[in-house]
PDB file of C-alpha atoms in Angstrom:
ATOM      1  CA  MET A1282      31.558-210.880 -79.527  1.00  0.00           C
ATOM      2  CA  LYS A1283      30.231-207.480 -80.609  1.00  0.00           C
ATOM      3  CA  THR A1284      27.947-206.911 -83.586  1.00  0.00           C
ATOM      4  CA  ILE A1285      27.734-204.099 -86.140  1.00  0.00           C
ATOM      5  CA  VAL A1286      25.113-203.452 -88.804  1.00  0.00           C
ATOM      6  CA  ILE A1287      26.436-201.808 -91.983  1.00  0.00           C
ATOM      7  CA  THR A1288      24.298-200.305 -94.739  1.00  0.00           C
ATOM      8  CA  GLY A1289      25.569-199.985 -98.299  1.00  0.00           C
ATOM      9  CA  ALA A1290      27.946-202.905 -97.752  1.00  0.00           C
ATOM     10  CA  SER A1291      28.042-204.106-101.352  1.00  0.00           C
ATOM     11  CA  SER A1292      30.991-201.898-102.349  1.00  0.00           C
ATOM     12  CA  GLY A1293      33.420-199.159-101.369  1.00  0.00           C
ATOM     13  CA  ILE A1294      33.604-197.995 -97.772  1.00  0.00           C
ATOM     14  CA  GLY A1295      30.794-200.282 -96.617  1.00  0.00           C
ATOM     15  CA  LYS A1296      32.361-203.444 -97.999  1.00  0.00           C
ATOM     16  CA  ALA A1297      35.847-202.599 -96.741  1.00  0.00           C
ATOM     17  CA  THR A1298      34.456-201.800 -93.298  1.00  0.00           C
ATOM     18  CA  ALA A1299      32.502-205.059 -93.160  1.00  0.00           C
ATOM     19  CA  LYS A1300      35.696-206.968 -93.888  1.00  0.00           C
ATOM     20  CA  HIS A1301      37.736-204.975 -91.361  1.00  0.00           C
ATOM     21  CA  PHE A1302      35.306-205.424 -88.482  1.00  0.00           C
ATOM     22  CA  ALA A1303      35.021-209.141 -89.233  1.00  0.00           C
ATOM     23  CA  GLU A1304      38.808-209.428 -89.169  1.00  0.00           C
ATOM     24  CA  GLN A1305      38.785-207.773 -85.744  1.00  0.00           C
ATOM     25  CA  GLY A1306      36.418-210.430 -84.401  1.00  0.00           C
ATOM     26  CA  TRP A1307      33.098-208.604 -84.705  1.00  0.00           C
ATOM     27  CA  ARG A1308      29.953-210.154 -86.104  1.00  0.00           C
ATOM     28  CA  VAL A1309      28.858-208.149 -89.122  1.00  0.00           C
ATOM     29  CA  ALA A1310      25.347-207.786 -90.515  1.00  0.00           C
ATOM     30  CA  ALA A1311      26.206-206.533 -93.997  1.00  0.00           C
ATOM     31  CA  THR A1312      23.119-205.058 -95.636  1.00  0.00           C
ATOM     32  CA  MET A1313      22.521-204.159 -99.272  1.00  0.00           C
ATOM     33  CA  ARG A1314      19.735-204.063-101.814  1.00  0.00           C
ATOM     34  CA  LYS A1315      20.841-207.220-103.669  1.00  0.00           C
ATOM     35  CA  PRO A1316      22.782-209.572-101.379  1.00  0.00           C
ATOM     36  CA  GLU A1317      22.294-212.406-103.859  1.00  0.00           C
ATOM     37  CA  ALA A1318      24.846-210.677-106.109  1.00  0.00           C
ATOM     38  CA  GLU A1319      27.515-210.474-103.403  1.00  0.00           C
ATOM     39  CA  THR A1320      30.089-213.280-103.395  1.00  0.00           C
ATOM     40  CA  GLU A1321      33.154-212.057-101.488  1.00  0.00           C
ATOM     41  CA  LEU A1322      31.517-211.131 -98.191  1.00  0.00           C
ATOM     42  CA  ARG A1323      29.457-214.304 -98.249  1.00  0.00           C
ATOM     43  CA  GLN A1324      32.645-216.340 -97.839  1.00  0.00           C
ATOM     44  CA  LEU A1325      33.834-214.521 -94.720  1.00  0.00           C
ATOM     45  CA  GLU A1326      33.461-215.859 -91.221  1.00  0.00           C
ATOM     46  CA  ASN A1327      31.385-213.629 -88.928  1.00  0.00           C
ATOM     47  CA  VAL A1328      29.653-211.872 -91.878  1.00  0.00           C
ATOM     48  CA  SER A1329      25.950-212.369 -92.610  1.00  0.00           C
ATOM     49  CA  LEU A1330      24.161-210.743 -95.554  1.00  0.00           C
ATOM     50  CA  TYR A1331      20.734-209.120 -95.392  1.00  0.00           C
ATOM     51  CA  THR A1332      18.448-207.435 -97.893  1.00  0.00           C
ATOM     52  CA  LEU A1333      17.890-203.811 -96.947  1.00  0.00           C
ATOM     53  CA  ASP A1334      16.859-200.827 -99.052  1.00  0.00           C
ATOM     54  CA  VAL A1335      17.227-197.714 -96.894  1.00  0.00           C
ATOM     55  CA  THR A1336      14.511-195.918 -98.901  1.00  0.00           C
ATOM     56  CA  ASP A1337      11.923-198.623 -98.159  1.00  0.00           C
ATOM     57  CA  GLU A1338      10.686-198.495 -94.545  1.00  0.00           C
ATOM     58  CA  GLU A1339       9.210-202.002 -94.772  1.00  0.00           C
ATOM     59  CA  SER A1340      12.536-203.356 -96.015  1.00  0.00           C
ATOM     60  CA  VAL A1341      14.414-201.594 -93.202  1.00  0.00           C
ATOM     61  CA  ASP A1342      12.052-202.827 -90.490  1.00  0.00           C
ATOM     62  CA  LYS A1343      12.048-206.386 -91.841  1.00  0.00           C
ATOM     63  CA  ALA A1344      15.837-206.468 -91.948  1.00  0.00           C
ATOM     64  CA  ALA A1345      16.134-205.054 -88.425  1.00  0.00           C
ATOM     65  CA  VAL A1346      13.779-207.706 -87.037  1.00  0.00           C
ATOM     66  CA  GLN A1347      15.697-210.499 -88.784  1.00  0.00           C
ATOM     67  CA  ILE A1348      19.104-209.183 -87.736  1.00  0.00           C
ATOM     68  CA  LEU A1349      18.063-208.899 -84.102  1.00  0.00           C
ATOM     69  CA  ALA A1350      16.524-212.378 -84.198  1.00  0.00           C
ATOM     70  CA  ASP A1351      19.753-213.815 -85.629  1.00  0.00           C
ATOM     71  CA  MET A1352      22.283-211.803 -83.653  1.00  0.00           C
ATOM     72  CA  GLY A1353      20.458-211.236 -80.385  1.00  0.00           C
ATOM     73  CA  THR A1354      22.281-207.995 -79.692  1.00  0.00           C
ATOM     74  CA  VAL A1355      23.528-205.186 -81.930  1.00  0.00           C
ATOM     75  CA  ASP A1356      26.222-202.870 -80.555  1.00  0.00           C
ATOM     76  CA  ALA A1357      26.735-200.448 -83.455  1.00  0.00           C
ATOM     77  CA  VAL A1358      25.088-199.305 -86.673  1.00  0.00           C
ATOM     78  CA  LEU A1359      27.100-197.782 -89.527  1.00  0.00           C
ATOM     79  CA  ASN A1360      24.818-195.631 -91.674  1.00  0.00           C
ATOM     80  CA  ASN A1361      26.929-195.683 -94.820  1.00  0.00           C
ATOM     81  CA  ALA A1362      24.562-195.946 -97.805  1.00  0.00           C
ATOM     82  CA  GLY A1363      24.738-192.868-100.012  1.00  0.00           C
ATOM     83  CA  TYR A1364      25.537-191.376-103.414  1.00  0.00           C
ATOM     84  CA  ALA A1365      25.806-187.992-105.124  1.00  0.00           C
ATOM     85  CA  VAL A1366      23.971-186.065-107.821  1.00  0.00           C
ATOM     86  CA  MET A1367      26.337-183.815-109.767  1.00  0.00           C
ATOM     87  CA  GLY A1368      25.386-180.904-111.985  1.00  0.00           C
ATOM     88  CA  THR A1369      23.710-177.531-111.704  1.00  0.00           C
ATOM     89  CA  PHE A1370      20.721-177.355-109.390  1.00  0.00           C
ATOM     90  CA  GLU A1371      18.509-175.997-112.161  1.00  0.00           C
ATOM     91  CA  SER A1372      19.195-179.030-114.327  1.00  0.00           C
ATOM     92  CA  ALA A1373      18.161-181.533-111.643  1.00  0.00           C
ATOM     93  CA  THR A1374      14.751-183.160-111.918  1.00  0.00           C
ATOM     94  CA  GLN A1375      12.367-183.336-108.980  1.00  0.00           C
ATOM     95  CA  GLU A1376      12.867-187.090-108.966  1.00  0.00           C
ATOM     96  CA  GLN A1377      16.647-186.662-108.659  1.00  0.00           C
ATOM     97  CA  ILE A1378      16.242-184.141-105.842  1.00  0.00           C
ATOM     98  CA  GLU A1379      13.872-186.343-103.881  1.00  0.00           C
ATOM     99  CA  ARG A1380      15.906-189.517-104.332  1.00  0.00           C
ATOM    100  CA  GLN A1381      19.087-187.746-103.207  1.00  0.00           C
ATOM    101  CA  PHE A1382      17.389-186.964 -99.906  1.00  0.00           C
ATOM    102  CA  ASP A1383      15.571-190.307 -99.729  1.00  0.00           C
ATOM    103  CA  VAL A1384      18.861-192.208 -99.726  1.00  0.00           C
ATOM    104  CA  ASN A1385      21.302-189.882 -97.954  1.00  0.00           C
ATOM    105  CA  VAL A1386      19.013-188.383 -95.292  1.00  0.00           C
ATOM    106  CA  PHE A1387      15.666-190.134 -94.921  1.00  0.00           C
ATOM    107  CA  GLY A1388      17.258-193.537 -95.470  1.00  0.00           C
ATOM    108  CA  LEU A1389      19.725-192.874 -92.665  1.00  0.00           C
ATOM    109  CA  MET A1390      16.823-191.781 -90.458  1.00  0.00           C
ATOM    110  CA  ASN A1391      14.849-194.925 -91.325  1.00  0.00           C
ATOM    111  CA  VAL A1392      17.689-197.194 -90.240  1.00  0.00           C
ATOM    112  CA  THR A1393      18.365-195.152 -87.109  1.00  0.00           C
ATOM    113  CA  ARG A1394      14.722-195.323 -86.073  1.00  0.00           C
ATOM    114  CA  ALA A1395      14.591-199.081 -86.657  1.00  0.00           C
ATOM    115  CA  PHE A1396      17.429-199.833 -84.209  1.00  0.00           C
ATOM    116  CA  LEU A1397      16.714-197.153 -81.595  1.00  0.00           C
ATOM    117  CA  PRO A1398      14.267-199.274 -79.539  1.00  0.00           C
ATOM    118  CA  HIS A1399      16.891-202.015 -79.239  1.00  0.00           C
ATOM    119  CA  PHE A1400      19.557-199.546 -78.119  1.00  0.00           C
ATOM    120  CA  ARG A1401      17.147-197.958 -75.628  1.00  0.00           C
ATOM    121  CA  ALA A1402      16.300-201.341 -74.145  1.00  0.00           C
ATOM    122  CA  ASN A1403      20.007-202.093 -73.720  1.00  0.00           C
ATOM    123  CA  GLY A1404      20.907-198.636 -72.442  1.00  0.00           C
ATOM    124  CA  ALA A1405      23.810-198.671 -74.893  1.00  0.00           C
ATOM    125  CA  GLY A1406      24.604-198.482 -78.587  1.00  0.00           C
ATOM    126  CA  LEU A1407      26.493-196.498 -81.182  1.00  0.00           C
ATOM    127  CA  PHE A1408      25.369-194.891 -84.426  1.00  0.00           C
ATOM    128  CA  LEU A1409      28.216-194.116 -86.825  1.00  0.00           C
ATOM    129  CA  ASN A1410      26.792-191.793 -89.477  1.00  0.00           C
ATOM    130  CA  VAL A1411      28.844-191.359 -92.637  1.00  0.00           C
ATOM    131  CA  SER A1412      28.795-187.720 -93.669  1.00  0.00           C
ATOM    132  CA  SER A1413      31.705-186.235 -95.621  1.00  0.00           C
ATOM    133  CA  MET A1414      34.121-183.358 -95.499  1.00  0.00           C
ATOM    134  CA  GLY A1415      31.315-182.069 -97.738  1.00  0.00           C
ATOM    135  CA  GLY A1416      29.214-181.747 -94.602  1.00  0.00           C
ATOM    136  CA  GLN A1417      31.551-179.004 -93.396  1.00  0.00           C
ATOM    137  CA  ILE A1418      32.658-177.396 -96.668  1.00  0.00           C
ATOM    138  CA  THR A1419      31.320-177.083-100.222  1.00  0.00           C
ATOM    139  CA  PHE A1420      32.407-177.462-103.827  1.00  0.00           C
ATOM    140  CA  PRO A1421      30.664-176.308-107.015  1.00  0.00           C
ATOM    141  CA  LEU A1422      28.054-178.415-108.802  1.00  0.00           C
ATOM    142  CA  ILE A1423      27.092-180.834-106.028  1.00  0.00           C
ATOM    143  CA  SER A1424      24.627-178.640-104.152  1.00  0.00           C
ATOM    144  CA  LEU A1425      22.173-181.501-103.652  1.00  0.00           C
ATOM    145  CA  TYR A1426      24.830-183.798-102.210  1.00  0.00           C
ATOM    146  CA  HIS A1427      26.167-181.081 -99.917  1.00  0.00           C
ATOM    147  CA  SER A1428      22.684-180.243 -98.693  1.00  0.00           C
ATOM    148  CA  THR A1429      22.136-183.862 -97.656  1.00  0.00           C
ATOM    149  CA  LYS A1430      25.471-184.108 -95.862  1.00  0.00           C
ATOM    150  CA  TRP A1431      24.905-180.823 -94.023  1.00  0.00           C
ATOM    151  CA  ALA A1432      21.523-182.261 -93.020  1.00  0.00           C
ATOM    152  CA  VAL A1433      23.203-185.433 -91.735  1.00  0.00           C
ATOM    153  CA  GLU A1434      25.603-183.310 -89.687  1.00  0.00           C
ATOM    154  CA  GLY A1435      22.824-181.286 -88.058  1.00  0.00           C
ATOM    155  CA  PHE A1436      20.602-184.295 -87.488  1.00  0.00           C
ATOM    156  CA  SER A1437      23.414-186.334 -85.945  1.00  0.00           C
ATOM    157  CA  GLU A1438      24.658-183.587 -83.639  1.00  0.00           C
ATOM    158  CA  SER A1439      21.186-182.741 -82.367  1.00  0.00           C
ATOM    159  CA  LEU A1440      20.263-186.410 -82.000  1.00  0.00           C
ATOM    160  CA  ALA A1441      23.332-186.942 -79.846  1.00  0.00           C
ATOM    161  CA  TYR A1442      21.846-184.676 -77.157  1.00  0.00           C
ATOM    162  CA  GLU A1443      18.677-186.694 -76.736  1.00  0.00           C
ATOM    163  CA  LEU A1444      20.329-190.095 -76.969  1.00  0.00           C
ATOM    164  CA  GLY A1445      23.285-189.277 -74.731  1.00  0.00           C
ATOM    165  CA  CYS A1446      21.142-189.430 -71.607  1.00  0.00           C
ATOM    166  CA  LEU A1447      20.119-192.970 -72.610  1.00  0.00           C
ATOM    167  CA  GLY A1448      23.693-194.225 -72.935  1.00  0.00           C
ATOM    168  CA  ILE A1449      23.602-194.157 -76.748  1.00  0.00           C
ATOM    169  CA  GLN A1450      26.349-192.443 -78.743  1.00  0.00           C
ATOM    170  CA  VAL A1451      26.263-190.762 -82.155  1.00  0.00           C
ATOM    171  CA  LYS A1452      29.496-190.262 -84.090  1.00  0.00           C
ATOM    172  CA  ILE A1453      29.952-188.547 -87.451  1.00  0.00           C
ATOM    173  CA  ILE A1454      32.413-189.882 -90.013  1.00  0.00           C
ATOM    174  CA  GLU A1455      33.724-187.189 -92.394  1.00  0.00           C
ATOM    175  CA  PRO A1456      35.891-188.688 -95.141  1.00  0.00           C
ATOM    176  CA  GLY A1457      37.710-186.686 -97.742  1.00  0.00           C
ATOM    177  CA  VAL A1458      38.115-188.113-101.234  1.00  0.00           C
ATOM    178  CA  VAL A1459      38.062-191.911-101.160  1.00  0.00           C
ATOM    179  CA  ASN A1460      39.364-194.082-103.986  1.00  0.00           C
ATOM    180  CA  THR A1461      36.105-195.933-104.675  1.00  0.00           C
ATOM    181  CA  ASP A1462      33.558-195.943-107.501  1.00  0.00           C
ATOM    182  CA  PHE A1463      31.881-192.897-105.911  1.00  0.00           C
ATOM    183  CA  TYR A1464      32.606-190.847-109.032  1.00  0.00           C
ATOM    184  CA  GLY A1465      31.384-193.671-111.253  1.00  0.00           C
ATOM    185  CA  ARG A1466      28.591-195.995-110.176  1.00  0.00           C
ATOM    186  CA  SER A1467      27.721-193.851-107.150  1.00  0.00           C
ATOM    187  CA  MET A1468      27.489-190.544-109.041  1.00  0.00           C
ATOM    188  CA  VAL A1469      24.403-189.385-110.945  1.00  0.00           C
ATOM    189  CA  PHE A1470      24.740-186.506-113.403  1.00  0.00           C
ATOM    190  CA  SER A1471      21.936-184.038-113.997  1.00  0.00           C
ATOM    191  CA  ALA A1472      21.405-182.296-117.332  1.00  0.00           C
ATOM    192  CA  LYS A1473      18.584-180.318-118.916  1.00  0.00           C
ATOM    193  CA  GLU A1474      18.157-180.033-122.654  1.00  0.00           C
ATOM    194  CA  GLY A1475      18.361-176.459-123.895  1.00  0.00           C
ATOM    195  CA  LEU A1476      19.882-175.107-120.680  1.00  0.00           C
ATOM    196  CA  SER A1477      23.141-173.597-121.935  1.00  0.00           C
ATOM    197  CA  ASP A1478      23.721-170.632-119.621  1.00  0.00           C
ATOM    198  CA  TYR A1479      25.959-172.743-117.370  1.00  0.00           C
ATOM    199  CA  ASP A1480      28.107-174.157-120.173  1.00  0.00           C
ATOM    200  CA  GLU A1481      31.021-171.791-119.562  1.00  0.00           C
ATOM    201  CA  LEU A1482      31.017-172.530-115.823  1.00  0.00           C
ATOM    202  CA  LEU A1483      30.867-176.272-116.491  1.00  0.00           C
ATOM    203  CA  ALA A1484      33.751-176.044-118.954  1.00  0.00           C
ATOM    204  CA  ARG A1485      35.940-174.129-116.482  1.00  0.00           C
ATOM    205  CA  TYR A1486      35.115-176.615-113.738  1.00  0.00           C
ATOM    206  CA  GLN A1487      35.925-179.626-115.907  1.00  0.00           C
ATOM    207  CA  ALA A1488      39.201-178.083-117.074  1.00  0.00           C
ATOM    208  CA  ASN A1489      40.322-177.285-113.535  1.00  0.00           C
ATOM    209  CA  ARG A1490      39.236-180.663-112.218  1.00  0.00           C
ATOM    210  CA  ALA A1491      41.100-182.474-115.011  1.00  0.00           C
ATOM    211  CA  GLY A1492      44.278-180.625-114.060  1.00  0.00           C
ATOM    212  CA  ALA A1493      43.975-181.250-110.336  1.00  0.00           C
ATOM    213  CA  GLU A1494      45.793-184.086-108.649  1.00  0.00           C
ATOM    214  CA  VAL A1495      43.786-185.448-105.754  1.00  0.00           C
ATOM    215  CA  SER A1496      45.296-188.144-103.575  1.00  0.00           C
ATOM    216  CA  GLY A1497      42.443-189.831-101.781  1.00  0.00           C
ATOM    217  CA  SER A1498      42.310-192.374 -99.001  1.00  0.00           C
ATOM    218  CA  THR A1499      41.694-196.034 -99.731  1.00  0.00           C
ATOM    219  CA  PRO A1500      38.516-197.770 -98.545  1.00  0.00           C
ATOM    220  CA  GLU A1501      40.722-199.865 -96.278  1.00  0.00           C
ATOM    221  CA  GLN A1502      42.122-196.748 -94.608  1.00  0.00           C
ATOM    222  CA  LEU A1503      38.583-195.485 -94.080  1.00  0.00           C
ATOM    223  CA  ALA A1504      37.548-198.838 -92.641  1.00  0.00           C
ATOM    224  CA  ALA A1505      40.405-198.767 -90.125  1.00  0.00           C
ATOM    225  CA  ALA A1506      39.513-195.206 -89.115  1.00  0.00           C
ATOM    226  CA  ILE A1507      35.846-196.118 -88.666  1.00  0.00           C
ATOM    227  CA  TYR A1508      36.867-199.071 -86.511  1.00  0.00           C
ATOM    228  CA  GLY A1509      38.998-196.700 -84.453  1.00  0.00           C
ATOM    229  CA  ALA A1510      36.053-194.347 -83.987  1.00  0.00           C
ATOM    230  CA  ALA A1511      33.851-197.245 -82.889  1.00  0.00           C
ATOM    231  CA  THR A1512      36.322-198.564 -80.338  1.00  0.00           C
ATOM    232  CA  ASP A1513      38.271-195.575 -79.000  1.00  0.00           C
ATOM    233  CA  GLY A1514      36.053-195.267 -75.927  1.00  0.00           C
ATOM    234  CA  THR A1515      35.877-191.470 -76.176  1.00  0.00           C
ATOM    235  CA  ASP A1516      33.081-188.926 -76.483  1.00  0.00           C
ATOM    236  CA  GLN A1517      34.572-187.482 -79.680  1.00  0.00           C
ATOM    237  CA  MET A1518      31.767-186.801 -82.142  1.00  0.00           C
ATOM    238  CA  ARG A1519      33.389-185.873 -85.463  1.00  0.00           C
ATOM    239  CA  TYR A1520      36.131-187.781 -87.261  1.00  0.00           C
ATOM    240  CA  LEU A1521      37.751-186.029 -90.227  1.00  0.00           C
ATOM    241  CA  ILE A1522      39.474-188.722 -92.253  1.00  0.00           C
ATOM    242  CA  GLY A1523      42.096-188.047 -94.887  1.00  0.00           C
ATOM    243  CA  PRO A1524      44.698-185.297 -95.376  1.00  0.00           C
ATOM    244  CA  ASP A1525      42.508-183.453 -97.887  1.00  0.00           C
ATOM    245  CA  ALA A1526      39.627-183.322 -95.417  1.00  0.00           C
ATOM    246  CA  GLU A1527      41.873-182.006 -92.668  1.00  0.00           C
ATOM    247  CA  GLN A1528      43.438-179.433 -94.989  1.00  0.00           C
ATOM    248  CA  LEU A1529      40.223-178.051 -96.504  1.00  0.00           C
ATOM    249  CA  VAL A1530      38.154-177.998 -93.331  1.00  0.00           C
ATOM    250  CA  GLY A1531      41.155-176.519 -91.553  1.00  0.00           C
ATOM    251  CA  LEU A1532      41.365-173.809 -94.214  1.00  0.00           C
ATOM    252  CA  ARG A1533      37.752-172.823 -93.675  1.00  0.00           C
ATOM    253  CA  ARG A1534      38.118-172.779 -89.909  1.00  0.00           C
ATOM    254  CA  ALA A1535      41.308-170.731 -90.035  1.00  0.00           C
ATOM    255  CA  GLN A1536      40.373-168.189 -92.723  1.00  0.00           C
ATOM    256  CA  GLY A1537      36.597-168.002 -92.406  1.00  0.00           C
ATOM    257  CA  ASP A1538      33.698-168.689 -94.727  1.00  0.00           C
ATOM    258  CA  ASP A1539      34.211-165.880 -97.219  1.00  0.00           C
ATOM    259  CA  ALA A1540      37.907-166.576 -97.699  1.00  0.00           C
ATOM    260  CA  TYR A1541      37.204-170.279 -98.203  1.00  0.00           C
ATOM    261  CA  VAL A1542      34.528-169.627-100.843  1.00  0.00           C
ATOM    262  CA  ALA A1543      36.839-167.188-102.623  1.00  0.00           C
ATOM    263  CA  ALA A1544      39.668-169.734-102.631  1.00  0.00           C
ATOM    264  CA  ILE A1545      37.478-172.520-104.037  1.00  0.00           C
ATOM    265  CA  THR A1546      36.066-170.174-106.681  1.00  0.00           C
ATOM    266  CA  GLN A1547      39.574-169.254-107.758  1.00  0.00           C
ATOM    267  CA  GLN A1548      40.785-172.857-107.757  1.00  0.00           C
ATOM    268  CA  MET A1549      37.841-174.550-109.444  1.00  0.00           C
ATOM    269  CA  LEU A1550      36.058-171.913-111.533  1.00  0.00           C
ATOM    270  CA  SER A1551      38.757-169.479-112.655  1.00  0.00           C
TER     271      SER A1551
END
C-alpha cells in the first residue's frame, strides 16, 4: 500500500485529494494546522491526521518524523497549502507580503526539505507541487500571489534536475479556477487608508469580474487529476487542469506575451 502526505488537507483541493487517494487504496497522512477541528477525514479508513504548519520549521520536522514513524515509507508528498492576497501591491503591508511567501513558497520548501532525506534513502519518491495557471499567466491585482506561484514553478523545475538523478520526481499541478472557498476563506484583501489613486482601476476590475461567468473545476475533479499525475508513470512535469487553464495558457503560448497582456487588460480593466 502506497502512502501520500498532503498539506493543507483541511479543505478544498487538499481535503478532496485526501479522500480520493484513500478511496484508491492509498494511506494518507492528511496534515493541517488544526486537525482537532477536522471530523470528516477522521472517519475515513486509511487516513491519519497530523498537525503541521508549513510556516513553522519545527512543526514541519516534527510532523515528518511522526509520519515516517507511523507509516514507515512515504511515496509521495502533495505540497498543496496556499492562499492569495488580493489588492494593489502598494496597499499591501510588509506582513502580508512576507506571509504570502512564507506559506506559498517557503512553506513548500520546508516540507520538501523535510522529506527529501527519506526519498534519497529510498532512491524514489514524488513531489507534487500545487502551483496554478497563475504560475504561467497573470491577472490584475494579485501580484503577490502570482509572484509566489511563478517562484514555485521555477523552484520545482530546477529542483527536478538535481533530484532526477536520485530517482525522485517533481511534478507541477496547475489548476485553473476551482470551486472552493479560495475566494473566501483563502483570500486576503489588502487596503491602505487614504490611497485612492487606484479606485478607478479597482472599480473597472470589479465591474468586469461581476459580469464574467467563470466555470471552474470541482475539487473532486482536481483530486482525480492529481491522482492521475501521481500514477501515470510518465516523466511529464506540468499538468494544466481545467478548460480555463488550457484556454488561457494556450492563448499566451499562441499569441505571445504582449498580446496576452493586451487581451487581459481589455477584458478585465476596460
